[in-house]
Coordinates of N, CA, C and O and ligand atoms in Angstrom, one line a residue:
M1 N 0.8 -1.2 0.0 CA 0.1 -0.1 -0.1 C 0.9 1.2 -0.1 O 1.7 1.4 0.8
S2 N 0.6 2.1 -0.9 CA 1.7 3.4 -1.0 C 1.3 4.2 -0.1 O 0.0 4.3 0.1
E3 N 2.2 4.9 0.4 CA 1.7 5.9 1.5 C 0.9 6.9 1.1 O 0.3 7.6 1.8
D4 N 0.9 7.3 -0.4 CA 0.4 8.4 -0.7 C -0.9 8.0 -1.5 O -1.6 8.7 -2.2
G5 N -1.2 6.8 -1.2 CA -2.4 6.3 -1.9 C -3.9 7.0 -1.3 O -3.7 7.7 -0.5
P6 N -5.0 6.6 -1.9 CA -6.0 7.1 -1.4 C -6.6 6.5 -0.1 O -6.0 5.5 0.3
K7 N -7.2 7.4 0.5 CA -7.8 7.1 2.0 C -8.4 5.6 1.7 O -9.4 5.6 0.9
R8 N -8.2 4.9 2.5 CA -9.0 3.5 2.7 C -10.6 3.7 3.2 O -10.8 4.6 4.0
Q9 N -11.3 3.0 2.5 CA -12.6 3.0 2.8 C -13.2 2.1 4.1 O -14.2 2.1 4.9
R10 N -12.3 1.0 3.8 CA -12.6 -0.2 4.9 C -11.3 -0.4 5.7 O -10.4 -0.6 5.2
P11 N -11.3 -1.0 6.9 CA -10.1 -1.2 7.6 C -9.4 -2.5 7.2 O -10.1 -3.4 6.6
N12 N -8.0 -2.5 7.4 CA -7.4 -3.8 7.4 C -7.2 -4.4 8.8 O -6.9 -3.7 9.6
V13 N -7.6 -5.7 8.9 CA -7.3 -6.4 10.2 C -6.2 -7.4 10.0 O -6.0 -8.1 9.1
L14 N -5.4 -7.5 11.0 CA -4.5 -8.8 11.2 C -4.9 -9.6 12.4 O -5.0 -9.0 13.6
I15 N -5.0 -10.9 12.2 CA -5.4 -11.9 13.1 C -4.0 -12.7 13.4 O -3.4 -13.2 12.5
T16 N -3.4 -12.5 14.5 CA -2.2 -13.4 14.6 C -2.3 -14.1 16.1 O -3.3 -14.1 16.7
G17 N -1.1 -14.8 16.3 CA -1.1 -15.8 17.4 C -0.4 -17.0 16.8 O 0.0 -17.3 15.9
T18 N 0.0 -17.6 18.2 CA 0.9 -18.9 18.0 C 0.1 -20.1 17.1 O -1.1 -20.1 16.9
P19 N 0.8 -20.7 16.4 CA 0.2 -21.7 15.5 C -0.7 -22.6 16.3 O -0.5 -23.1 17.4
G20 N -2.1 -22.8 15.7 CA -3.2 -23.7 16.2 C -3.9 -22.9 17.1 O -5.0 -23.3 17.6
V21 N -3.9 -21.6 17.5 CA -4.7 -20.7 18.2 C -6.1 -20.6 17.5 O -7.2 -20.1 18.1
G22 N -6.2 -20.8 16.3 CA -7.4 -20.4 15.4 C -7.5 -19.3 14.5 O -8.5 -18.8 14.2
K23 N -6.2 -18.8 14.2 CA -6.3 -17.8 13.2 C -7.1 -18.1 11.8 O -8.0 -17.0 11.8
T24 N -6.7 -18.8 11.1 CA -7.4 -19.1 9.9 C -8.8 -19.2 10.0 O -9.5 -18.8 9.2
S25 N -9.2 -20.2 11.1 CA -10.8 -20.3 11.1 C -11.5 -19.0 11.4 O -12.5 -18.9 11.0
T26 N -10.6 -18.3 12.3 CA -11.4 -17.0 12.8 C -11.3 -15.9 11.6 O -12.3 -15.4 11.4
A27 N -10.2 -15.7 11.0 CA -10.3 -14.7 9.8 C -11.3 -15.1 8.8 O -11.7 -14.4 8.1
S28 N -11.4 -16.4 8.6 CA -12.3 -17.0 7.6 C -13.7 -16.6 8.0 O -14.5 -16.0 7.1
L29 N -14.0 -16.7 9.2 CA -15.6 -16.3 9.8 C -15.5 -14.8 9.7 O -16.8 -14.4 9.2
I30 N -14.6 -14.1 10.0 CA -14.6 -12.6 10.1 C -14.9 -12.0 8.5 O -15.6 -11.2 8.3
S31 N -14.1 -12.8 7.7 CA -14.2 -12.5 6.1 C -15.8 -12.7 5.7 O -16.2 -11.8 5.1
E32 N -16.2 -13.9 6.2 CA -17.7 -14.2 5.7 C -18.7 -13.1 6.3 O -19.6 -12.8 5.6
R33 N -18.5 -12.8 7.6 CA -19.4 -11.9 8.3 C -19.3 -10.5 7.9 O -20.2 -9.7 7.7
V34 N -17.9 -10.1 7.6 CA -17.6 -8.5 7.7 C -17.5 -8.2 6.3 O -17.6 -6.8 5.7
G35 N -17.3 -9.1 5.4 CA -16.9 -8.8 3.8 C -15.5 -8.4 3.4 O -15.4 -7.8 2.5
L36 N -14.6 -8.8 4.5 CA -13.1 -8.2 4.1 C -12.6 -9.6 3.5 O -12.9 -10.6 3.8
E37 N -11.6 -9.2 2.7 CA -11.0 -10.2 1.9 C -10.1 -10.8 2.6 O -9.2 -10.4 3.4
H38 N -10.1 -12.1 3.0 CA -9.1 -13.0 3.6 C -8.0 -13.3 3.0 O -7.9 -13.8 2.0
V39 N -6.8 -12.9 3.6 CA -5.5 -13.3 3.1 C -4.9 -14.1 4.0 O -4.4 -13.8 5.2
N40 N -4.7 -15.5 3.8 CA -4.1 -16.5 4.5 C -2.6 -16.3 4.1 O -2.0 -16.7 3.1
V41 N -1.9 -15.7 5.0 CA -0.4 -15.4 4.7 C 0.5 -16.7 4.4 O 1.4 -16.7 3.5
G42 N 0.2 -17.4 5.1 CA 1.0 -18.7 5.0 C 0.7 -19.2 3.6 O 1.7 -19.8 3.1
E43 N -0.6 -19.3 3.1 CA -0.8 -19.8 2.0 C 0.0 -19.1 0.8 O 0.4 -19.6 -0.3
L44 N -0.2 -17.7 0.8 CA 0.5 -16.8 0.0 C 1.9 -17.2 -0.1 O 2.6 -17.2 -1.2
I45 N 2.5 -17.5 1.1 CA 4.0 -17.8 0.8 C 4.2 -19.0 0.0 O 5.5 -19.0 -0.7
V46 N 3.6 -20.0 0.4 CA 3.7 -21.1 -0.5 C 3.3 -21.0 -2.1 O 4.0 -21.2 -3.0
Q47 N 2.4 -20.2 -2.4 CA 1.7 -20.2 -3.6 C 2.8 -19.2 -4.4 O 3.2 -19.5 -5.7
H48 N 3.5 -18.3 -3.7 CA 4.4 -17.3 -4.4 C 5.9 -17.8 -4.1 O 6.8 -17.0 -4.5
Q49 N 6.0 -18.9 -3.6 CA 7.5 -19.3 -3.1 C 8.3 -18.2 -2.5 O 9.2 -17.9 -3.1
C50 N 7.8 -17.7 -1.4 CA 8.8 -16.5 -0.9 C 9.6 -17.1 -0.1 O 9.7 -17.2 1.3
Y51 N 10.6 -17.9 -0.7 CA 11.7 -18.5 0.3 C 12.9 -18.0 -0.3 O 13.3 -17.6 -1.4
E52 N 13.7 -17.8 0.7 CA 15.2 -17.4 0.3 C 16.3 -18.5 0.7 O 17.5 -18.2 0.9
G53 N 15.9 -19.7 0.7 CA 16.6 -20.8 1.1 C 15.9 -21.9 2.1 O 15.0 -21.9 2.4
R54 N 16.8 -22.8 2.6 CA 16.4 -24.0 3.5 C 17.1 -24.1 4.7 O 18.5 -23.7 4.6
D55 N 16.6 -24.0 5.8 CA 17.2 -24.1 7.2 C 17.2 -25.7 7.3 O 16.1 -26.2 7.9
E56 N 18.2 -26.5 7.2 CA 18.3 -27.8 7.1 C 18.1 -28.3 8.7 O 17.5 -29.2 8.9
D57 N 18.6 -27.4 9.7 CA 18.4 -27.9 11.2 C 16.9 -27.7 11.5 O 16.5 -28.7 12.3
L58 N 16.4 -26.5 11.1 CA 14.8 -26.7 11.5 C 14.1 -27.4 10.5 O 12.8 -27.4 10.8
E59 N 14.7 -27.7 9.5 CA 13.9 -28.5 8.5 C 12.6 -27.5 7.9 O 11.6 -28.0 7.7
T60 N 12.9 -26.3 7.7 CA 12.0 -25.4 7.1 C 12.7 -24.7 6.1 O 13.8 -24.4 6.2
N61 N 11.7 -24.0 5.4 CA 12.2 -23.0 4.3 C 12.6 -21.6 5.0 O 11.7 -21.3 6.0
V62 N 13.3 -20.9 4.7 CA 13.7 -19.6 5.2 C 12.8 -18.7 4.4 O 12.9 -18.5 3.1
L63 N 12.0 -18.0 5.2 CA 11.1 -16.7 4.5 C 11.7 -15.8 4.0 O 12.6 -15.1 4.6
D64 N 11.4 -15.2 2.6 CA 12.0 -14.2 2.0 C 11.0 -13.0 2.3 O 9.8 -12.9 1.7
E65 N 11.2 -12.3 3.5 CA 10.2 -11.3 3.9 C 9.9 -10.1 2.7 O 8.7 -9.9 2.7
D66 N 11.0 -9.9 2.0 CA 10.9 -8.7 1.2 C 10.0 -9.3 0.3 O 9.0 -8.4 -0.4
K67 N 10.1 -10.4 -0.4 CA 9.2 -10.9 -1.4 C 7.7 -11.2 -1.0 O 6.9 -10.5 -1.6
L68 N 7.6 -11.4 0.2 CA 6.3 -11.6 0.7 C 5.5 -10.1 0.7 O 4.4 -10.0 0.6
L69 N 6.3 -9.1 1.3 CA 5.8 -8.0 1.4 C 5.5 -7.2 0.2 O 4.4 -6.7 0.0
D70 N 6.3 -7.6 -0.8 CA 5.8 -7.1 -2.2 C 4.6 -7.7 -2.7 O 3.7 -7.1 -3.2
V71 N 4.4 -8.9 -2.5 CA 3.2 -9.8 -2.9 C 2.0 -9.1 -2.2 O 1.1 -9.0 -2.7
M72 N 2.2 -9.0 -0.8 CA 0.9 -8.5 0.0 C 0.7 -7.1 -0.4 O -0.7 -6.6 -0.5
E73 N 1.7 -6.2 -0.7 CA 1.3 -4.9 -1.1 C 0.5 -4.7 -2.3 O -0.4 -3.7 -2.1
V74 N 0.8 -5.5 -3.3 CA -0.3 -5.6 -4.5 C -1.7 -5.9 -4.0 O -2.6 -5.2 -4.5
I75 N -1.8 -6.7 -3.2 CA -3.2 -7.3 -2.6 C -3.8 -6.3 -2.0 O -5.1 -5.9 -2.2
L76 N -3.0 -5.6 -0.9 CA -3.5 -4.4 -0.5 C -4.1 -3.2 -1.1 O -5.0 -2.6 -0.9
D77 N -3.1 -2.9 -2.2 CA -3.4 -1.8 -2.9 C -4.6 -2.2 -3.7 O -5.6 -1.2 -4.0
K78 N -5.0 -3.4 -4.1 CA -6.0 -3.8 -5.3 C -7.3 -3.6 -4.2 O -8.2 -3.3 -4.7
A79 N -7.2 -4.1 -2.9 CA -8.2 -4.0 -2.1 C -8.7 -2.6 -1.8 O -9.9 -2.4 -1.9
A80 N -7.8 -1.9 -1.5 CA -8.2 -0.3 -1.3 C -8.6 0.4 -2.4 O -9.7 0.9 -2.4
E81 N -8.2 0.0 -3.7 CA -8.7 0.4 -4.9 C -10.0 0.0 -5.0 O -11.1 0.8 -5.5
D82 N -10.4 -1.2 -4.7 CA -11.8 -2.0 -4.9 C -12.6 -1.4 -3.7 O -13.8 -1.8 -3.7
G83 N -12.1 -0.5 -3.0 CA -13.0 -0.1 -1.7 C -13.2 -0.9 -0.5 O -14.2 -1.0 0.2
T84 N -12.5 -2.0 -0.4 CA -12.6 -2.8 0.5 C -11.3 -3.1 1.2 O -10.3 -2.2 1.2
G85 N -11.4 -3.9 2.4 CA -9.9 -4.1 3.3 C -9.9 -5.7 3.3 O -10.5 -6.2 2.7
I86 N -8.7 -6.0 4.2 CA -8.4 -7.3 4.3 C -8.4 -7.9 5.6 O -8.2 -6.9 6.4
V87 N -8.6 -9.1 5.8 CA -8.4 -9.7 7.0 C -7.3 -10.6 6.9 O -7.3 -11.7 6.3
A88 N -6.1 -10.3 7.4 CA -4.8 -11.2 7.2 C -4.8 -12.1 8.4 O -5.0 -11.7 9.5
D89 N -4.2 -13.3 8.1 CA -4.0 -14.3 9.2 C -2.5 -14.8 9.2 O -2.1 -15.2 8.0
F90 N -1.6 -14.6 10.1 CA -0.3 -15.1 10.1 C 0.2 -15.2 11.7 O -0.2 -14.3 12.4
H91 N 1.2 -16.0 11.7 CA 1.8 -16.2 13.1 C 2.9 -15.1 13.6 O 3.3 -15.0 14.6
M92 N 3.4 -14.5 12.5 CA 4.3 -13.6 12.5 C 3.5 -12.1 12.5 O 2.9 -11.9 11.5
C93 N 3.8 -11.1 13.4 CA 3.1 -9.8 13.1 C 4.1 -8.8 12.8 O 3.8 -7.4 12.6
E94 N 5.4 -8.9 13.2 CA 6.3 -7.8 13.4 C 7.0 -7.5 12.1 O 7.8 -6.6 11.9
I95 N 6.6 -8.3 11.1 CA 7.2 -8.0 9.9 C 6.7 -7.2 9.0 O 7.2 -6.6 7.9
F96 N 5.3 -6.9 9.2 CA 4.6 -5.7 8.3 C 4.8 -4.3 8.8 O 4.9 -4.1 10.0
P97 N 4.8 -3.4 7.7 CA 4.6 -2.2 8.1 C 3.6 -1.8 9.0 O 2.3 -2.2 8.7
E98 N 3.6 -0.8 10.1 CA 2.7 -0.7 10.9 C 1.5 -0.3 10.4 O 0.4 -0.4 10.8
R99 N 1.8 0.9 9.4 CA 0.4 1.6 8.6 C -0.5 0.5 7.9 O -1.5 1.1 7.7
W100 N -0.1 -0.7 7.7 CA -0.9 -1.4 7.0 C -2.1 -1.8 7.7 O -3.3 -2.0 7.2
F101 N -2.0 -2.1 9.1 CA -3.2 -2.5 9.9 C -3.7 -1.7 10.8 O -3.2 -0.7 11.5
D102 N -5.1 -1.5 11.0 CA -6.0 -0.8 11.8 C -6.3 -1.6 12.8 O -6.9 -1.0 14.1
L103 N -6.4 -2.7 13.0 CA -6.8 -3.5 14.0 C -5.9 -4.8 14.2 O -5.8 -5.4 13.1
V104 N -5.2 -5.2 15.4 CA -4.4 -6.4 15.4 C -5.2 -7.2 16.5 O -5.1 -6.8 17.6
L105 N -5.6 -8.3 16.3 CA -6.2 -9.4 17.1 C -5.1 -10.4 17.4 O -4.7 -11.2 16.5
V106 N -4.9 -10.7 18.5 CA -3.9 -11.7 19.1 C -4.9 -12.8 19.8 O -5.4 -12.5 20.8
L107 N -4.9 -13.9 19.0 CA -5.9 -15.1 19.6 C -5.0 -15.8 20.7 O -3.7 -16.1 20.5
R108 N -5.6 -16.3 21.7 CA -4.9 -16.9 22.8 C -5.8 -18.3 23.0 O -6.8 -18.3 23.2
A109 N -4.7 -19.2 23.3 CA -5.5 -20.5 23.7 C -5.0 -21.0 25.0 O -3.7 -20.8 25.2
S110 N -5.7 -22.0 25.6 CA -5.1 -22.3 27.0 C -4.2 -23.6 26.5 O -4.2 -24.2 25.3
T111 N -3.4 -24.0 27.3 CA -2.4 -24.9 27.1 C -3.0 -26.4 26.7 O -2.7 -27.0 25.7
D112 N -4.1 -26.6 27.5 CA -4.4 -27.9 27.0 C -5.2 -28.0 25.7 O -5.0 -28.9 25.0
V113 N -5.9 -27.1 25.6 CA -6.7 -26.8 24.1 C -5.5 -26.7 23.0 O -5.6 -27.6 22.0
L114 N -4.5 -26.0 23.1 CA -3.5 -26.0 22.0 C -2.7 -27.3 21.9 O -2.4 -27.7 20.8
F115 N -2.6 -28.1 23.1 CA -1.9 -29.2 23.0 C -2.6 -30.1 22.2 O -2.1 -30.8 21.2
D116 N -3.9 -30.4 22.4 CA -4.9 -31.1 21.6 C -4.9 -30.7 20.0 O -5.0 -31.5 19.1
R117 N -5.0 -29.3 19.8 CA -5.1 -28.8 18.3 C -4.0 -29.4 17.6 O -3.7 -29.7 16.5
L118 N -2.7 -29.0 18.4 CA -1.4 -29.3 17.7 C -0.9 -30.8 17.4 O -0.3 -31.2 16.6
T119 N -1.6 -31.6 18.6 CA -1.5 -33.1 18.2 C -2.3 -33.7 17.1 O -1.8 -34.4 16.2
K120 N -3.5 -32.9 17.2 CA -4.4 -33.4 15.7 C -3.7 -33.0 14.6 O -4.0 -33.6 13.6
R121 N -3.0 -32.0 14.6 CA -2.2 -31.5 13.2 C -1.2 -32.4 13.1 O -0.5 -32.1 11.9
G122 N -0.8 -33.2 13.8 CA 0.5 -34.0 13.4 C 1.7 -33.5 13.9 O 2.7 -34.0 13.2
Y123 N 1.7 -32.3 14.5 CA 3.2 -31.9 14.9 C 3.7 -33.0 15.8 O 3.2 -33.4 16.6
N124 N 5.0 -33.0 15.5 CA 5.9 -34.0 16.5 C 5.9 -33.2 17.9 O 6.0 -32.1 17.9
E125 N 6.6 -33.9 18.8 CA 6.6 -33.5 20.0 C 7.6 -32.0 20.1 O 7.0 -31.3 21.0
K126 N 8.6 -32.2 19.4 CA 9.6 -30.8 19.6 C 8.8 -29.6 19.2 O 8.9 -28.5 19.8
K127 N 8.1 -29.9 18.0 CA 7.5 -28.7 17.4 C 6.3 -28.3 18.1 O 5.8 -27.1 18.2
R128 N 5.5 -29.4 18.9 CA 4.3 -29.0 19.6 C 4.8 -28.3 21.1 O 4.3 -27.3 21.4
S129 N 6.1 -28.8 21.5 CA 6.5 -28.2 22.9 C 7.0 -26.7 22.4 O 6.7 -25.9 23.4
E130 N 7.5 -26.6 21.5 CA 8.2 -25.3 20.9 C 6.9 -24.4 21.0 O 7.0 -23.0 21.5
N131 N 5.9 -24.7 20.3 CA 4.9 -23.8 20.1 C 4.0 -23.5 21.5 O 3.5 -22.5 21.7
M132 N 3.8 -24.6 22.3 CA 3.3 -24.4 23.6 C 4.1 -23.5 24.3 O 3.4 -22.5 25.1
E133 N 5.3 -23.6 24.3 CA 6.1 -22.8 25.2 C 6.0 -21.2 24.8 O 5.8 -20.3 25.6
A134 N 5.8 -21.2 23.3 CA 5.8 -19.6 22.9 C 4.3 -19.2 23.3 O 4.2 -18.0 23.4
E135 N 3.4 -19.9 23.2 CA 2.1 -19.5 23.8 C 2.1 -19.3 25.2 O 1.7 -18.0 25.7
I136 N 2.7 -19.9 25.9 CA 2.7 -19.8 27.5 C 3.5 -18.4 27.8 O 3.1 -17.7 28.6
M137 N 4.6 -18.0 26.9 CA 5.5 -16.9 27.2 C 4.9 -15.8 26.3 O 5.7 -14.7 26.6
Q138 N 3.7 -15.7 26.0 CA 3.2 -14.8 25.2 C 4.1 -14.0 24.2 O 4.1 -12.8 24.0
V139 N 4.8 -14.9 23.4 CA 5.8 -14.4 22.5 C 5.2 -13.5 21.5 O 5.6 -12.0 21.1
I140 N 4.0 -14.0 20.8 CA 3.4 -13.2 19.7 C 2.4 -11.8 20.3 O 2.9 -10.9 19.5
L141 N 2.1 -12.1 21.5 CA 1.3 -10.9 21.9 C 2.5 -9.8 22.4 O 2.0 -8.6 22.0
E142 N 3.5 -10.1 22.9 CA 4.5 -9.0 23.1 C 5.0 -8.3 21.7 O 5.3 -7.4 21.7
E143 N 5.4 -9.3 20.8 CA 5.6 -8.6 19.4 C 4.7 -7.8 19.0 O 5.0 -6.8 18.4
A144 N 3.5 -8.2 18.9 CA 2.4 -7.2 18.7 C 2.3 -6.0 19.4 O 2.2 -4.7 18.7
R145 N 2.7 -5.9 20.8 CA 2.5 -4.8 21.4 C 3.6 -3.9 21.1 O 3.6 -2.8 21.2
E146 N 4.8 -4.6 20.8 CA 6.1 -3.8 20.2 C 5.9 -3.0 19.1 O 6.6 -2.1 18.6
S147 N 5.3 -3.9 18.1 CA 5.0 -3.5 16.6 C 4.0 -2.4 16.4 O 3.9 -2.0 15.2
Y148 N 2.9 -2.6 17.0 CA 1.7 -1.5 16.8 C 1.4 -0.7 17.9 O 1.9 -0.9 19.2
A149 N 0.5 0.5 17.7 CA 0.0 1.4 18.8 C -0.9 0.2 19.7 O -1.6 -0.5 19.3
P150 N -0.5 0.6 21.0 CA -1.2 -0.4 22.1 C -2.7 -0.4 21.8 O -3.4 -1.2 22.1
E151 N -3.2 0.9 21.5 CA -4.7 1.0 21.5 C -5.3 0.1 20.4 O -6.5 -0.1 20.4
I152 N -4.7 -0.5 19.3 CA -5.2 -1.2 18.2 C -4.9 -2.7 18.3 O -5.4 -3.6 17.7
V153 N -4.1 -3.0 19.4 CA -3.8 -4.4 19.7 C -4.6 -5.0 20.9 O -4.7 -4.5 21.9
H154 N -5.4 -6.1 20.5 CA -6.4 -6.6 21.3 C -6.2 -8.2 21.4 O -5.9 -8.8 20.5
E155 N -6.2 -8.5 22.7 CA -5.8 -10.1 23.2 C -7.2 -10.7 23.5 O -7.8 -10.1 24.2
V156 N -7.4 -11.8 22.8 CA -8.8 -12.2 23.0 C -8.7 -13.9 22.9 O -7.9 -14.4 22.4
P157 N -9.3 -14.4 23.9 CA -9.4 -16.0 23.9 C -10.0 -16.6 22.7 O -11.1 -16.2 22.1
S158 N -9.4 -17.6 22.4 CA -9.7 -18.7 21.2 C -9.9 -20.0 21.6 O -9.2 -20.8 20.7
N159 N -10.7 -20.3 22.7 CA -10.6 -21.7 23.1 C -11.8 -22.5 22.6 O -11.7 -23.7 22.1
T160 N -13.0 -21.8 22.3 CA -14.2 -22.4 22.0 C -14.8 -22.0 20.9 O -14.4 -20.8 20.2
L161 N -15.8 -22.6 20.4 CA -16.8 -21.9 19.1 C -17.5 -20.7 19.5 O -17.5 -19.7 18.7
D162 N -17.8 -20.6 20.7 CA -18.4 -19.3 21.3 C -17.3 -18.2 21.4 O -17.6 -17.0 21.0
D163 N -15.9 -18.5 21.6 CA -15.1 -17.5 21.6 C -14.9 -17.0 20.1 O -15.0 -15.6 20.1
M164 N -15.0 -17.7 19.1 CA -14.7 -17.6 17.7 C -16.0 -16.7 17.4 O -15.9 -15.6 16.6
E165 N -17.2 -17.0 17.8 CA -18.5 -16.3 17.6 C -18.1 -14.8 18.1 O -18.5 -13.8 17.3
T166 N -17.9 -14.8 19.4 CA -17.7 -13.4 19.9 C -16.6 -12.7 19.3 O -17.0 -11.5 19.2
N167 N -15.7 -13.3 18.9 CA -14.5 -12.4 18.3 C -15.0 -11.7 17.1 O -14.5 -10.6 16.6
A168 N -15.7 -12.7 16.2 CA -16.2 -12.3 14.9 C -17.0 -11.2 15.1 O -17.1 -10.0 14.3
K169 N -18.0 -11.2 16.2 CA -18.7 -10.1 16.3 C -18.2 -9.0 16.7 O -18.5 -7.7 16.2
R170 N -17.3 -8.8 17.6 CA -16.6 -7.8 18.1 C -15.7 -7.1 17.0 O -15.8 -5.7 16.7
V171 N -15.3 -8.0 15.9 CA -14.7 -7.3 14.8 C -15.4 -6.6 14.0 O -15.4 -5.6 13.5
A172 N -16.7 -7.3 13.7 CA -17.8 -6.7 13.0 C -18.1 -5.3 13.4 O -18.5 -4.5 12.8
E173 N -18.2 -5.3 14.7 CA -18.8 -4.0 15.5 C -17.8 -3.0 15.3 O -18.0 -1.8 15.1
W174 N -16.7 -3.4 15.5 CA -15.5 -2.5 15.6 C -15.1 -1.9 14.1 O -14.8 -0.6 14.0
C175 N -15.6 -2.8 13.2 CA -15.3 -2.3 11.9 C -16.4 -1.1 11.2 O -16.1 -0.2 10.8
K176 N -17.6 -1.4 11.9 CA -18.5 -0.3 11.8 C -18.1 1.2 12.3 O -18.4 2.1 11.8
H177 N -17.6 1.0 13.6 CA -17.2 2.2 14.3 C -16.0 2.9 13.3 O -15.9 4.0 13.3
W178 N -15.0 2.0 13.0 CA -14.0 2.6 12.2 C -14.4 3.2 11.0 O -13.9 4.2 10.6
E179 N -15.2 2.6 10.3 CA -15.9 3.2 9.1 C -16.6 4.5 9.2 O -16.5 5.3 8.2
K180 N -17.4 4.3 10.5 CA -18.0 5.7 10.7 C -17.0 6.9 11.0 O -17.0 8.0 10.5
N181 N -16.1 6.4 11.8 CA -14.9 7.4 12.2 C -14.1 7.8 10.9 O -13.3 8.9 11.1
N182 N -13.8 7.1 10.0 CA -13.1 7.3 9.0 C -13.8 7.8 7.6 O -13.2 7.8 6.6
A183 N -15.0 7.9 7.6 CA -15.9 8.4 6.5 C -15.5 9.8 6.2 O -15.2 10.4 6.8
Ligands
LIG1 P1 -4.2 -21.6 13.0 O1 -4.5 -20.8 11.8 O2 -4.1 -20.4 14.1 O3 -3.0 -22.4 13.1 P2 -6.6 -23.0 12.8 O4 -7.7 -21.9 12.5 O5 -6.1 -23.8 11.7 O6 -5.4 -22.1 13.7 O7 -7.3 -23.8 13.9 C1 -6.6 -25.1 14.3 C2 -7.6 -26.0 15.0 O8 -8.3 -25.7 15.8 C3 -8.8 -26.5 13.7 O9 -9.1 -27.6 13.7 C4 -9.9 -25.4 14.2 O10 -11.1 -26.1 13.7 C5 -9.7 -25.6 15.5 N1 -10.1 -24.2 16.2 C6 -9.7 -23.1 15.9 N2 -10.1 -22.2 16.7 C7 -11.2 -22.7 17.5 C8 -12.0 -22.2 18.5 N3 -12.1 -20.8 18.7 N4 -13.0 -23.2 19.0 C9 -12.7 -24.5 18.7 N5 -12.0 -24.8 17.7 C10 -11.1 -24.2 17.2
LIG2 MN1 -3.7 -21.1 9.8

């Protein structure tokens, strides 16, 4: 999104949190309810092969952040041109320009809930315990608070379907206010 671009008509929302907290499910529900375009950043990375090599120790591809940001900027510009906003979901939140997002939701899950979700996902013990530790240590929450204005960062529970429903409703309400205030 270019800095001198037209004023946005609809907000951009970032849904972040530890893997397994429910980002993709929640973002998808918000997209349905609020009509923002769902951008699953993890999928974008795979689609556009935003990698700059491979970390053999971690057995993962190394993210090419610049390439990802270029790909996302096109999507953000297009959404703004079309008069809509996006709801992005990703476990990293500190790599994006601060100005991209108007609301950052940090989803939180309790340890037992996350344990079950990561087990179901087939994560091995090492990967599962790393992610559970990150959740307990509030790593993503702290990164969000360091990267964005505190008043736009909201920590919300994501343990039950009721939580998801509540979170989608809250975002819908919040979007209405944003649009009124930014009209
Ligand atoms: P993430 O994108 O953060 O890794 P997902 O949205 O893929 O998480 O959710 C992981 C799993 O947990 C999925 O099986 C999903 O159905 C389930 N799940 C996510 N959020 C909730 C919730 N609030 N209540 C119950 N189950 C949930
Ligand atoms: Mn996901």
